[in-house]
Structure formats: structure tokens, C-alpha cells
Tab-separated table of C-alpha atoms in Angstrom:
chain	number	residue	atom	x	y	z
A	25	UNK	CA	-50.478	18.124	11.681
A	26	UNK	CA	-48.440	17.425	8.548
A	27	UNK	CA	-46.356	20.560	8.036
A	28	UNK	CA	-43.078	18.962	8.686
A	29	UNK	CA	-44.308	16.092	5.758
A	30	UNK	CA	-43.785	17.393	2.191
A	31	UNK	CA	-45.585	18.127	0.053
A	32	UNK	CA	-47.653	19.280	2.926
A	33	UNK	CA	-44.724	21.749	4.222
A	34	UNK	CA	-44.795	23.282	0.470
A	35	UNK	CA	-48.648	23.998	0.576
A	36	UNK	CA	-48.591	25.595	3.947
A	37	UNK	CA	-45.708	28.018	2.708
A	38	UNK	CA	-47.778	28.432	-0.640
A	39	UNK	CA	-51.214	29.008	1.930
A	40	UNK	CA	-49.660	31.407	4.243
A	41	UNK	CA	-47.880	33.463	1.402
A	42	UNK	CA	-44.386	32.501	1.520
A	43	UNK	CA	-43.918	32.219	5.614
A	44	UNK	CA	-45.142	29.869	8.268
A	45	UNK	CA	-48.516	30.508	10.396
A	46	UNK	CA	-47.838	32.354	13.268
A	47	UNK	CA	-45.407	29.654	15.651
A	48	UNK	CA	-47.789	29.342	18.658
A	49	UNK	CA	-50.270	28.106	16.014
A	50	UNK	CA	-48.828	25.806	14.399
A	51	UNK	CA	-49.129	21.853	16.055
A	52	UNK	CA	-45.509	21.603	18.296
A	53	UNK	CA	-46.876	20.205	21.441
A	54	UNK	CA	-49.268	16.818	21.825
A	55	UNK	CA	-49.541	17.709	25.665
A	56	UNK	CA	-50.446	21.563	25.023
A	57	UNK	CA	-52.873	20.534	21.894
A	58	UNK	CA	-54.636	17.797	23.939
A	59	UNK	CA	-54.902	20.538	27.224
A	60	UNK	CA	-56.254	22.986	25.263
A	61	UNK	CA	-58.983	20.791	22.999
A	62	UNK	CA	-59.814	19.044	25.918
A	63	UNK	CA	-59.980	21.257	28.480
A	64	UNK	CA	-58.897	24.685	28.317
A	65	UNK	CA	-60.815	25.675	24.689
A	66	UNK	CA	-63.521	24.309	23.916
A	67	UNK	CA	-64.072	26.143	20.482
A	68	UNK	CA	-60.662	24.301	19.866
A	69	UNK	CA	-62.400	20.811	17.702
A	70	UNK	CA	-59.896	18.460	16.881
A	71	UNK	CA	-59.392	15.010	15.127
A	72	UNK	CA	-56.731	12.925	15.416
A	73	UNK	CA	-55.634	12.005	11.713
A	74	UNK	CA	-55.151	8.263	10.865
A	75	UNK	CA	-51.167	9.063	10.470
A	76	UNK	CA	-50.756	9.596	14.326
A	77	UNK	CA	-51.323	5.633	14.532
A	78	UNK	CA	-48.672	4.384	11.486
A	79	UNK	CA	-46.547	7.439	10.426
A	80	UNK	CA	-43.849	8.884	13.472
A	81	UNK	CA	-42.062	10.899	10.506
A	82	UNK	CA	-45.186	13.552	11.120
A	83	UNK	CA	-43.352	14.397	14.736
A	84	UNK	CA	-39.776	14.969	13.010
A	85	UNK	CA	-39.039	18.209	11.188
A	86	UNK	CA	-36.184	16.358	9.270
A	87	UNK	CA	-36.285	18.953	6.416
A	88	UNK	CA	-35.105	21.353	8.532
A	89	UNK	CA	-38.092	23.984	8.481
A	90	UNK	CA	-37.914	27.228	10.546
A	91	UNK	CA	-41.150	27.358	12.068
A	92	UNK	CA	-40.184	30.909	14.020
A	93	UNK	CA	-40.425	31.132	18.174
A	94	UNK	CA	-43.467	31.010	20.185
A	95	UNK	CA	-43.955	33.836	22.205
A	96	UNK	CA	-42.376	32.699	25.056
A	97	UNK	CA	-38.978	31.936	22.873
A	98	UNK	CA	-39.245	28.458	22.317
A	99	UNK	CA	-37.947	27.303	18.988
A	100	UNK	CA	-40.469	25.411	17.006
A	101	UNK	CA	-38.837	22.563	15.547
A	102	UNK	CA	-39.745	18.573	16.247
A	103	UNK	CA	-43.305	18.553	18.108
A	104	UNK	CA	-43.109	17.550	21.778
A	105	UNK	CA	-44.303	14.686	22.638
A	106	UNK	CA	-45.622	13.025	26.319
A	107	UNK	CA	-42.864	11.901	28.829
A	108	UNK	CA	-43.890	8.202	28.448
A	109	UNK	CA	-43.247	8.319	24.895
A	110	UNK	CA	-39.350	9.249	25.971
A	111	UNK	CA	-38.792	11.632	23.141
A	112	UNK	CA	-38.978	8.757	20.696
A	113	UNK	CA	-41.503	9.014	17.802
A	114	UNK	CA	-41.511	5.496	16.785
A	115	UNK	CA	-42.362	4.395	20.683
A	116	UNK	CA	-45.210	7.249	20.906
A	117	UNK	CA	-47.055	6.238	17.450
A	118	UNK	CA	-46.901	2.593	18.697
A	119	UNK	CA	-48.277	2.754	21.997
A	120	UNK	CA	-51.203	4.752	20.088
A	121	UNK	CA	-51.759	2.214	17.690
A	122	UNK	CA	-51.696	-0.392	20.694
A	123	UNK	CA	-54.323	1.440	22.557
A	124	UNK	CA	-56.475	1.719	19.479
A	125	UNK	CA	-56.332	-1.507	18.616
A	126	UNK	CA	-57.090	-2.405	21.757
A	127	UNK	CA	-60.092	-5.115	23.516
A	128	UNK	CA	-61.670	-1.832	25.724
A	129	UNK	CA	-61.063	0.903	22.562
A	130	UNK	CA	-62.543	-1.920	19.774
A	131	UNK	CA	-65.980	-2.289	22.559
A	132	UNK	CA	-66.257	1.157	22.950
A	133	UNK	CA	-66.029	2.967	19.752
């Protein structure tokens, strides 16, 4: 989830030997990762990290990475967030934190 963050970027380069993971790997999508952990994969385990709640700079690849083309051409730049969260980072990470921190999340976890 952090490979837009150094010095996260840096140790994926450094783990993958120079290059990126393969593009249709790597986290782009919150819609496609939730579809297939959820859903679609269910070999696919996955924890949302504590920096999807305070940290919207994790969404933004402001360094300017190339992260390649999936296979159906899509550049792999800023990961794509949920309509509601209108393509704003700040908005999406908030409305998580809010339902966290919500009365019916608090009973129930």
C-alpha cells in the first residue's frame, strides 16, 4: 500500500531488483482490491493498514513513479479511489476514519 510513500518506494525498487512489481499487482484500485479480497479471490487476505484512516498522501504518487501499464493499458499512477470519495484523497481517508470511529463500528469490533 505504501509504494508511492518513500522510503517505502526505494525498498520496493531495491526488493524487486531495480523495477516495479508487475503493474496489475501493484495496489492502484480500492474498488478492484476490495472486489477481488472480498469476493472474487478468496486466497487474496488483506488488512487495511492504520494509514488508510490518517495519511491520504498513500493515494498520491507525487514523486512521480512509473509504475508501468496494466494489461489492459491503463497507466498506473495515483490509485483509484470510490466515486463517493470524488477523486479527492483527503475526503476518502476522512469518511474512513468517520466510519471507524463510528457508534455501530466501536459496538461491533
Amino acid at each position: 500500500y505504501l509504494m508511492r510513500l518513500e522510503p517505502f518506494s526505494r525498498l520496493a525498487l531495491a526488493l524487486q531488483g531495480g523495477k516495479f512489481d508487475v503493474a496489475d499487482r501493484l495496489f492502484h484500485d480500492v474498488g478492484r482490491s476490495w472486489k477481488s479480497a472480498s469476493t472474487e479471490n478468496l486466497q487474496d487476505v488483506r488488512e487495511l493498514i492504520p494509514e488508510f484512516f490518517y495519511l491520504p498522501d498513500l493515494f498520491v504518487n507525487a514523486n512521480g513513479f512509473d509504475f508501468g501499464q496494466t494489461q489492459a493499458g491503463k497507466s498506473v499512477h495515483d490509485v483509484l479511489l470510490p466515486k463517493w470519495a470524488k477523486g479527492d484523497p483527503k475526503r476518502f481517508v476522512r469518511i474512513n476514519r468517520q466510519a471507524l470511529e463510528s457508534p455501530y463500528v466501536c459496538r461491533h469490533l
